[in-house]
Coordinates of C-alpha atoms in Angstrom, one line a residue:
M1 CA 86.0 84.3 84.0
K2 CA 87.5 80.8 84.3
N3 CA 90.5 81.3 82.1
L4 CA 92.2 83.7 79.8
K5 CA 93.0 81.2 77.0
Q6 CA 89.9 82.5 75.1
Y7 CA 92.1 85.6 74.3
E8 CA 94.9 85.7 71.7
V9 CA 98.3 87.7 71.7
W10 CA 99.8 87.9 68.3
F11 CA 103.4 87.3 67.9
V12 CA 104.7 89.7 65.2
T13 CA 108.3 89.9 63.9
G14 CA 109.8 92.6 62.2
S15 CA 112.4 92.2 59.4
Q16 CA 113.1 93.5 55.7
H17 CA 113.8 92.1 52.2
L18 CA 117.4 93.3 52.4
Y19 CA 118.6 90.0 53.8
G20 CA 117.3 87.7 51.1
E21 CA 115.0 84.7 51.1
E22 CA 117.3 82.3 52.9
T23 CA 117.7 84.6 55.9
L24 CA 114.0 85.5 55.9
K25 CA 112.9 81.7 55.9
Q26 CA 115.2 81.3 59.1
V27 CA 113.7 84.5 60.6
D28 CA 110.2 83.1 60.1
A29 CA 111.1 79.6 61.5
D30 CA 112.8 81.0 64.6
S31 CA 109.7 83.4 65.3
K32 CA 107.4 80.5 64.9
M33 CA 109.5 78.4 67.4
I34 CA 109.4 81.3 70.0
A35 CA 105.6 81.7 69.5
T36 CA 104.9 78.0 69.9
Y37 CA 107.1 77.9 72.9
L38 CA 105.3 80.7 74.7
D39 CA 101.8 79.4 73.6
Q40 CA 102.6 76.0 75.1
S41 CA 104.1 77.4 78.3
D42 CA 102.0 76.9 81.4
R43 CA 103.2 80.3 82.6
I44 CA 101.5 82.2 79.7
P45 CA 97.8 82.9 80.2
C46 CA 96.8 83.7 76.8
K47 CA 96.9 81.9 73.4
V48 CA 100.1 83.1 71.6
V49 CA 99.4 83.2 67.7
F50 CA 102.3 83.3 65.3
K51 CA 102.0 85.8 62.5
P52 CA 104.1 85.7 59.4
V53 CA 107.1 88.0 59.5
V54 CA 106.3 91.5 58.4
K55 CA 108.7 93.1 55.9
T56 CA 107.0 96.1 54.2
P57 CA 105.0 99.1 55.4
D58 CA 101.9 97.5 53.9
E59 CA 102.4 94.3 55.7
I60 CA 102.7 96.0 59.0
S61 CA 99.6 98.2 58.5
T62 CA 97.7 95.0 57.4
I63 CA 98.6 93.2 60.6
C64 CA 97.8 96.2 62.8
T65 CA 94.5 96.6 61.1
Q66 CA 93.5 93.0 61.5
A67 CA 94.4 93.1 65.2
N68 CA 92.2 96.0 65.7
T69 CA 89.2 94.3 64.1
T70 CA 89.8 90.8 65.8
S71 CA 87.8 90.5 68.9
Q72 CA 89.8 87.7 70.4
C73 CA 93.0 89.6 70.0
V74 CA 94.0 91.6 73.2
G75 CA 97.4 92.8 71.9
L76 CA 100.6 92.2 70.1
V77 CA 104.1 91.0 71.1
T78 CA 106.6 92.7 68.7
W79 CA 110.2 91.4 68.1
M80 CA 112.8 92.7 65.8
H81 CA 114.7 89.5 64.8
T82 CA 116.9 91.5 62.4
F83 CA 117.0 95.3 61.6
S84 CA 113.5 96.5 60.6
P85 CA 113.7 100.1 59.4
A86 CA 111.4 101.8 61.7
K87 CA 109.8 104.3 59.0
M88 CA 108.0 101.2 57.8
W89 CA 106.3 100.9 61.2
I90 CA 104.8 104.5 61.2
A91 CA 101.6 104.0 59.4
G92 CA 100.9 100.7 61.2
L93 CA 101.6 102.0 64.7
S94 CA 99.5 105.0 63.9
L95 CA 96.4 102.7 63.2
L96 CA 97.1 100.2 66.0
R97 CA 94.5 100.5 68.9
K98 CA 95.5 97.3 70.7
P99 CA 98.2 97.4 73.3
F100 CA 101.7 95.9 72.5
V101 CA 104.8 94.9 74.3
H102 CA 108.3 95.0 72.8
L103 CA 110.0 91.8 73.5
H104 CA 113.8 92.6 73.1
T105 CA 115.2 89.3 72.9
Q106 CA 117.3 87.1 70.4
F107 CA 116.8 83.7 69.1
N108 CA 120.2 82.4 70.5
R109 CA 120.9 82.9 74.1
D110 CA 124.7 82.8 74.0
I111 CA 127.3 84.1 71.4
P112 CA 129.0 81.2 69.7
W113 CA 132.4 82.7 70.4
D114 CA 134.4 80.0 68.3
T115 CA 132.3 80.1 65.2
I116 CA 130.6 83.5 65.1
D117 CA 130.8 85.0 61.6
M118 CA 129.1 87.8 59.6
D119 CA 126.2 85.5 58.5
F120 CA 125.4 84.9 62.2
M121 CA 125.8 88.6 62.8
N122 CA 123.5 89.5 60.0
L123 CA 120.7 87.1 61.1
N124 CA 120.8 87.9 64.9
Q125 CA 120.6 91.7 64.9
S126 CA 117.9 92.1 67.7
A127 CA 120.5 94.2 69.7
H128 CA 120.2 97.2 67.3
G129 CA 117.1 96.3 65.5
G130 CA 115.2 96.6 68.8
R131 CA 116.7 100.0 69.2
E132 CA 115.6 101.3 65.9
F133 CA 112.0 100.1 66.8
G134 CA 112.2 101.6 70.2
F135 CA 113.1 105.1 68.7
I136 CA 110.1 105.1 66.5
C137 CA 107.8 104.0 69.3
S138 CA 109.2 106.7 71.6
R139 CA 109.2 109.4 68.7
M140 CA 105.5 108.5 68.3
R141 CA 104.9 108.7 72.0
K142 CA 103.6 105.2 72.1
N143 CA 102.8 103.6 75.5
R144 CA 104.3 100.0 75.6
K145 CA 106.1 97.7 77.8
V146 CA 109.7 96.7 77.1
I147 CA 110.8 93.1 78.2
V148 CA 114.6 92.3 77.9
G149 CA 116.0 88.8 78.2
H150 CA 116.1 85.5 76.6
W151 CA 112.7 84.1 75.4
Q152 CA 113.2 80.9 77.5
D153 CA 114.0 82.8 80.7
E154 CA 111.5 82.4 83.6
D155 CA 111.7 86.3 84.2
V156 CA 110.5 87.0 80.6
S157 CA 107.6 84.7 80.9
K158 CA 106.6 86.1 84.3
E159 CA 106.8 89.7 82.6
L160 CA 104.8 88.6 79.7
D161 CA 102.2 86.9 82.0
I162 CA 101.8 90.2 83.9
W163 CA 101.4 92.2 80.7
M164 CA 99.0 89.8 79.1
R165 CA 96.8 89.9 82.3
A166 CA 96.7 93.6 82.0
A167 CA 96.0 93.5 78.3
C168 CA 93.0 91.2 78.9
A169 CA 91.5 93.5 81.5
W170 CA 92.0 96.6 79.2
H171 CA 90.2 94.5 76.4
D172 CA 87.4 93.6 78.9
W173 CA 86.9 97.3 79.4
Q174 CA 86.2 98.0 75.8
G175 CA 82.4 98.2 75.5
M176 CA 81.9 97.0 79.1
K177 CA 78.7 98.2 80.8
V178 CA 78.3 99.3 84.4
A179 CA 75.0 99.4 85.9
R180 CA 74.4 102.1 88.7
F181 CA 71.4 101.3 90.9
G182 CA 70.4 104.6 92.4
D183 CA 72.8 107.6 92.4
N184 CA 75.8 108.8 94.3
M185 CA 75.9 108.9 98.1
R186 CA 74.8 112.5 98.7
E187 CA 77.4 115.2 99.1
V188 CA 80.4 112.8 98.6
A189 CA 83.1 114.1 96.2
V190 CA 85.6 111.3 95.4
T191 CA 82.9 108.8 94.0
E192 CA 81.7 111.3 91.5
G193 CA 83.4 111.9 88.1
D194 CA 83.1 112.6 84.3
K195 CA 81.5 109.4 83.0
V196 CA 81.6 110.7 79.4
E197 CA 85.3 111.3 79.7
A198 CA 85.7 107.8 81.2
Q199 CA 84.0 106.2 78.4
K200 CA 86.0 108.2 75.8
Q201 CA 89.3 107.2 77.6
F202 CA 88.5 103.7 78.9
G203 CA 85.9 102.3 76.7
Y204 CA 83.2 101.4 79.2
S205 CA 80.0 103.1 79.7
V206 CA 78.2 103.9 83.1
N207 CA 74.4 104.2 83.0
G208 CA 72.1 104.8 85.9
Y209 CA 68.9 102.8 86.7
G210 CA 66.2 103.6 89.3
V211 CA 66.0 101.1 92.0
G212 CA 62.4 100.5 90.8
D213 CA 63.8 99.1 87.7
L214 CA 65.5 96.5 89.8
T215 CA 62.7 95.8 92.1
D216 CA 60.4 95.2 89.3
V217 CA 62.8 92.3 88.3
I218 CA 63.1 91.0 91.9
E219 CA 59.2 90.9 92.3
N220 CA 59.1 88.3 89.5
V221 CA 61.5 85.8 91.2
S222 CA 59.8 82.7 92.0
D223 CA 59.7 80.7 95.2
K224 CA 61.3 77.9 93.5
Q225 CA 64.3 80.2 92.5
M226 CA 64.6 81.4 96.1
D227 CA 64.5 78.0 97.5
S228 CA 67.2 76.9 95.0
M229 CA 69.4 79.8 96.1
V230 CA 69.0 79.2 99.9
K231 CA 69.9 75.7 99.3
Q232 CA 73.1 77.0 97.7
Y233 CA 73.7 79.0 100.8
Q234 CA 73.3 76.1 103.1
D235 CA 75.7 73.9 101.1
T236 CA 78.3 76.6 100.8
Y237 CA 78.5 78.5 104.1
K238 CA 78.3 77.9 107.8
V239 CA 74.6 78.4 108.6
D240 CA 73.3 78.6 112.2
L241 CA 70.1 80.8 112.0
S242 CA 66.7 81.3 113.7
K243 CA 63.6 81.1 111.6
E244 CA 63.4 84.9 111.5
Q245 CA 66.9 85.2 110.3
L246 CA 66.2 82.5 107.8
D247 CA 63.4 84.6 106.4
A248 CA 65.9 87.4 106.0
V249 CA 68.2 85.2 104.2
R250 CA 65.3 84.1 101.9
E251 CA 64.6 87.7 101.1
S252 CA 68.3 88.1 100.3
A253 CA 68.1 85.2 98.0
R254 CA 65.3 86.9 96.2
I255 CA 67.3 90.0 95.8
E256 CA 70.2 88.1 94.4
A257 CA 68.2 86.2 91.9
G258 CA 66.6 89.4 90.7
M259 CA 70.0 91.2 90.5
R260 CA 71.6 88.3 88.6
T261 CA 68.7 88.4 86.1
F262 CA 69.0 92.2 85.5
L263 CA 72.7 92.1 85.1
E264 CA 72.8 89.0 82.8
A265 CA 70.0 90.4 80.7
G266 CA 71.7 93.7 80.3
D267 CA 75.1 92.1 79.7
F268 CA 76.7 94.1 82.7
K269 CA 80.1 93.3 84.1
A270 CA 80.1 95.7 87.0
F271 CA 77.6 97.6 89.0
T272 CA 77.0 99.9 92.0
T273 CA 74.5 100.2 94.8
C274 CA 73.9 103.0 97.5
F275 CA 72.5 102.5 101.0
E276 CA 70.8 106.0 100.6
D277 CA 68.8 104.7 97.6
L278 CA 67.0 101.5 98.6
H279 CA 63.3 102.4 97.6
G280 CA 61.4 99.2 97.1
L281 CA 64.2 96.9 98.6
V282 CA 63.4 95.2 101.9
Q283 CA 67.2 95.2 102.9
L284 CA 70.6 96.4 101.6
P285 CA 71.9 93.8 99.2
G286 CA 74.9 92.6 101.2
L287 CA 75.1 88.8 100.4
P288 CA 74.0 89.3 96.9
V289 CA 76.8 91.6 96.2
Q290 CA 79.3 89.5 97.9
R291 CA 78.5 86.4 95.8
L292 CA 78.2 88.4 92.5
M293 CA 81.6 89.8 93.1
E294 CA 82.9 86.3 93.7
D295 CA 81.5 85.3 90.3
G296 CA 83.6 88.1 88.7
Y297 CA 81.4 91.1 88.8
G298 CA 82.9 94.5 89.6
F299 CA 81.3 96.5 92.5
G300 CA 81.4 99.8 94.0
A301 CA 79.5 101.0 96.9
E302 CA 77.5 104.4 97.1
G303 CA 77.4 104.7 93.4
D304 CA 81.2 104.5 93.0
W305 CA 81.3 103.5 89.4
K306 CA 85.2 104.1 89.1
T307 CA 85.8 101.4 91.7
A308 CA 83.3 99.1 90.2
A309 CA 85.1 99.1 86.9
L310 CA 88.5 99.0 88.7
V311 CA 87.5 95.8 90.6
R312 CA 86.1 94.2 87.5
A313 CA 89.6 94.8 85.8
M314 CA 91.5 93.4 88.8
K315 CA 89.2 90.4 88.8
V316 CA 90.1 89.7 85.2
M317 CA 93.9 90.2 85.6
A318 CA 93.7 87.8 88.6
T319 CA 92.0 85.0 86.7
G320 CA 93.5 81.6 87.6
L321 CA 95.8 83.2 90.2
K322 CA 96.0 82.1 93.9
G323 CA 94.4 84.6 96.2
G324 CA 91.2 86.7 95.8
T325 CA 90.0 90.2 94.8
S326 CA 87.4 92.4 96.4
F327 CA 86.0 95.8 96.8
M328 CA 87.5 97.3 100.0
E329 CA 87.6 100.3 102.3
D330 CA 90.1 101.5 104.9
Y331 CA 87.7 101.5 107.9
T332 CA 89.5 102.1 111.2
Y333 CA 93.1 102.3 112.4
H334 CA 95.1 100.5 115.1
L335 CA 97.7 103.2 116.0
D336 CA 99.8 101.4 118.6
P337 CA 103.4 102.7 117.8
A338 CA 104.5 99.0 118.2
G339 CA 102.5 98.0 115.1
M340 CA 100.3 100.3 113.4
R341 CA 97.6 98.7 111.2
V342 CA 94.5 99.1 109.1
L343 CA 91.2 97.2 109.5
G344 CA 89.6 97.0 106.2
A345 CA 86.0 96.2 105.7
H346 CA 82.7 97.7 104.6
M347 CA 79.1 97.8 105.7
L348 CA 78.7 94.3 104.0
E349 CA 80.2 94.1 100.7
V350 CA 83.4 92.2 100.9
C351 CA 84.0 89.4 98.4
P352 CA 84.5 85.8 99.8
S353 CA 87.2 85.1 97.3
I354 CA 89.6 86.6 99.9
A355 CA 88.1 84.5 102.7
S356 CA 90.1 82.2 105.1
G357 CA 88.1 79.1 105.4
K358 CA 84.4 78.7 105.1
P359 CA 82.4 82.0 105.6
A360 CA 79.7 82.3 108.1
L361 CA 76.2 83.4 106.9
E362 CA 74.8 85.7 109.3
V363 CA 71.9 88.3 109.8
H364 CA 72.4 91.5 111.9
P365 CA 71.2 95.0 112.1
L366 CA 72.8 97.3 109.9
G367 CA 72.3 100.7 111.7
I368 CA 72.1 102.9 108.6
G369 CA 70.0 102.8 105.5
G370 CA 66.7 102.3 107.5
K371 CA 65.9 98.8 106.3
A372 CA 65.4 95.4 107.6
D373 CA 68.4 93.2 109.0
P374 CA 70.4 92.2 106.1
A375 CA 72.3 88.9 105.4
R376 CA 75.9 88.9 105.0
L377 CA 79.0 86.6 104.9
V378 CA 81.3 87.1 107.9
F379 CA 85.0 86.0 107.6
N380 CA 88.6 86.9 108.2
V381 CA 91.3 86.9 105.6
P382 CA 94.5 84.9 105.5
E383 CA 97.9 86.3 106.0
G384 CA 99.9 87.2 103.1
D385 CA 100.8 89.9 100.6
G386 CA 98.2 92.2 99.3
I387 CA 97.6 95.4 97.4
N388 CA 95.1 98.3 97.7
V389 CA 94.3 100.3 94.5
S390 CA 92.1 103.3 93.9
V391 CA 91.1 105.4 90.7
M392 CA 90.1 109.1 91.1
D393 CA 88.9 111.7 88.6
M394 CA 91.4 114.7 89.1
G395 CA 89.6 117.0 86.6
N396 CA 92.2 117.0 83.9
R397 CA 93.2 113.4 84.2
F398 CA 92.5 110.1 86.0
R399 CA 94.8 109.0 88.7
M400 CA 95.6 105.6 90.1
L401 CA 97.2 105.1 93.7
A402 CA 98.5 101.6 94.4
N403 CA 99.7 100.6 97.8
P404 CA 101.3 97.0 98.6
C405 CA 100.6 95.8 102.0
R406 CA 101.1 92.8 104.4
V407 CA 97.9 91.1 105.6
V408 CA 98.2 90.0 109.3
A409 CA 96.0 88.2 111.7
P410 CA 93.6 90.3 113.9
K411 CA 94.9 90.5 117.4
A412 CA 91.5 89.1 118.7
A413 CA 88.7 87.1 117.4
L414 CA 86.3 90.2 116.9
P415 CA 83.4 88.5 118.2
K416 CA 81.1 91.5 118.1
L417 CA 82.1 92.8 114.6
P418 CA 79.5 91.1 112.2
V419 CA 81.1 91.9 108.8
A420 CA 83.9 90.5 106.7
R421 CA 87.2 92.0 107.6
V422 CA 90.9 92.1 106.9
V423 CA 93.8 93.6 108.8
W424 CA 97.0 94.8 107.0
E425 CA 100.1 96.9 107.5
P426 CA 100.7 99.2 104.5
M427 CA 104.0 99.6 103.0
P428 CA 106.2 101.3 103.9
N429 CA 104.3 101.9 107.2
L430 CA 100.9 103.4 108.1
K431 CA 102.2 106.9 108.9
T432 CA 103.9 107.3 105.4
A433 CA 101.2 105.3 103.4
A434 CA 98.3 107.3 104.9
A435 CA 99.9 110.7 104.5
A436 CA 100.9 109.9 100.9
W437 CA 97.4 108.4 100.1
I438 CA 95.8 111.6 101.3
L439 CA 98.3 113.8 99.5
G440 CA 97.5 111.9 96.4
G441 CA 93.8 112.4 96.8
G442 CA 93.2 108.8 97.1
A443 CA 89.6 107.5 97.6
H444 CA 88.4 105.7 100.6
H445 CA 87.1 102.9 98.3
T446 CA 89.7 100.5 96.8
G447 CA 90.2 97.5 94.8
F448 CA 91.9 95.0 97.2
S449 CA 93.9 91.9 95.9
M450 CA 96.0 89.1 97.2
A451 CA 96.4 87.8 93.7
L452 CA 97.9 90.9 92.0
T453 CA 101.1 92.9 92.4
V454 CA 102.1 96.6 91.7
R455 CA 103.6 95.4 88.4
H456 CA 100.1 94.3 87.2
M457 CA 98.6 97.7 87.9
V458 CA 101.5 99.7 86.4
D459 CA 101.1 97.8 83.1
F460 CA 97.4 98.4 83.1
A461 CA 97.7 102.0 84.0
E462 CA 99.9 102.6 81.2
M463 CA 97.7 100.8 78.8
A464 CA 94.7 103.0 80.0
G465 CA 96.7 106.3 80.1
I466 CA 96.1 106.6 83.7
E467 CA 98.6 108.5 86.0
I468 CA 99.8 106.1 88.6
L469 CA 101.4 107.0 91.9
L470 CA 103.1 104.0 93.9
I471 CA 103.2 104.0 97.7
D472 CA 105.6 101.2 98.5
E473 CA 108.6 100.5 100.5
H474 CA 110.7 103.3 98.9
T475 CA 108.2 106.0 99.5
N476 CA 109.1 109.3 101.4
I477 CA 106.8 112.1 101.6
A478 CA 109.2 114.8 100.2
D479 CA 109.7 112.8 97.0
F480 CA 106.1 111.9 96.7
K481 CA 105.0 115.4 96.9
R482 CA 107.7 116.3 94.3
D483 CA 106.4 113.7 92.0
I484 CA 102.8 114.9 92.3
R485 CA 104.0 118.6 91.3
I486 CA 106.1 117.2 88.3
N487 CA 103.2 115.1 87.1
E488 CA 100.8 118.1 87.3
V489 CA 103.0 119.9 84.9
Y490 CA 103.5 116.9 82.7
Y491 CA 99.8 116.2 82.3
M492 CA 99.2 119.8 81.4
L493 CA 101.7 119.6 78.6
S494 CA 101.5 116.0 77.5
N495 CA 98.6 116.5 74.9
G496 CA 100.8 118.9 73.0
L497 CA 103.5 116.4 72.6
K498 CA 101.4 114.1 70.3

């Protein structure tokens, strides 16, 4: 996904006929100016579309229905310029299926202390109009984000940017298709889950395909296609391989071309593979998976469809931002008390969008899977801030764990580790973070990003109705365990509150 301007966010302002035509014209003009300002801002990722001020229950229901059926619309920004009696919003909010954010702002930034009169007060009633709207949203148990501040403030634009990115990812999940090549890794628990419940709640479908379905496509890849792809590899990566290794790379190119054909023909946005289910494949797809992820596909290893969908959502949210996003796994620890760290990697499948410099294309034995030596990209990751995120099926709900981290340089060159790898220090420290992750039931697979923050994941989780547990600089184990227990009760009761 090259940019998010293909998506629209509708700017919807609430008022009422009580104030008369002259005031309503001013409300309309002010609303249009704010929408135009946001639309033209380079800090706003989506197209902001002004909609005429809504003043009646029918107008509100109509705009909500139109939003539901407009494919480009990913959500609404709602603003109460004046007082908009909230009973007018009940029918529309009951119909609305798109996420919305409540922008609690006012047109003027400052009170005109020397000239303020009742005409000014009647026009600029966001202070209490927003509270009326907030009540009905809370009374209806509507998930939404509330952003407070003047519409020209940089902080407001930043929060809108985060929310819009989450809304785009949520929109992308609706009707998304995940291809599962083979099955789950045998006897593994956390990568399993209720795919039907996920489709009901999240909107994406997960369907399995035999590896033979994929190999049928791979076998039809022409020599010309393989040659073209190998040329891409040579132009893009550091390549210093023997003839035998180049043959392995050529086979990898054949697999990649076949996988691309399969995924494009089926309109898939995410996929999984499994090293225990490779019947008909010469090697485990390592390089193909890395390159497909770099192009925006979500991926999960060992049949992990929840992580595949998560990585895709994170890719969408990160569109146009500095820093990459990848499938990841906590692989091994450095437990030196002077500086405890995690080495993250996987067998092969780490996205080069997070690479520091030009990756090296290499071929090495894998040691598991029982297939020929696979090709893969080997690289380190630049220092900086990152985040690890995981989604699990807890039986009565889906849970998300999010843990910010600080990526650091490896202590040595790792000359004998032939995989892409990243070293990080989790917040607040490894002891607390690992204990909290385990207590929260966190998966060993994650979505890792150096483009996103906790705030992106919080907004997305709220849209998706996912429980989210944060492990950050404020985490302590006693409070974390208490939060888990409280959440357990909440999710048992929450359906009865609606």
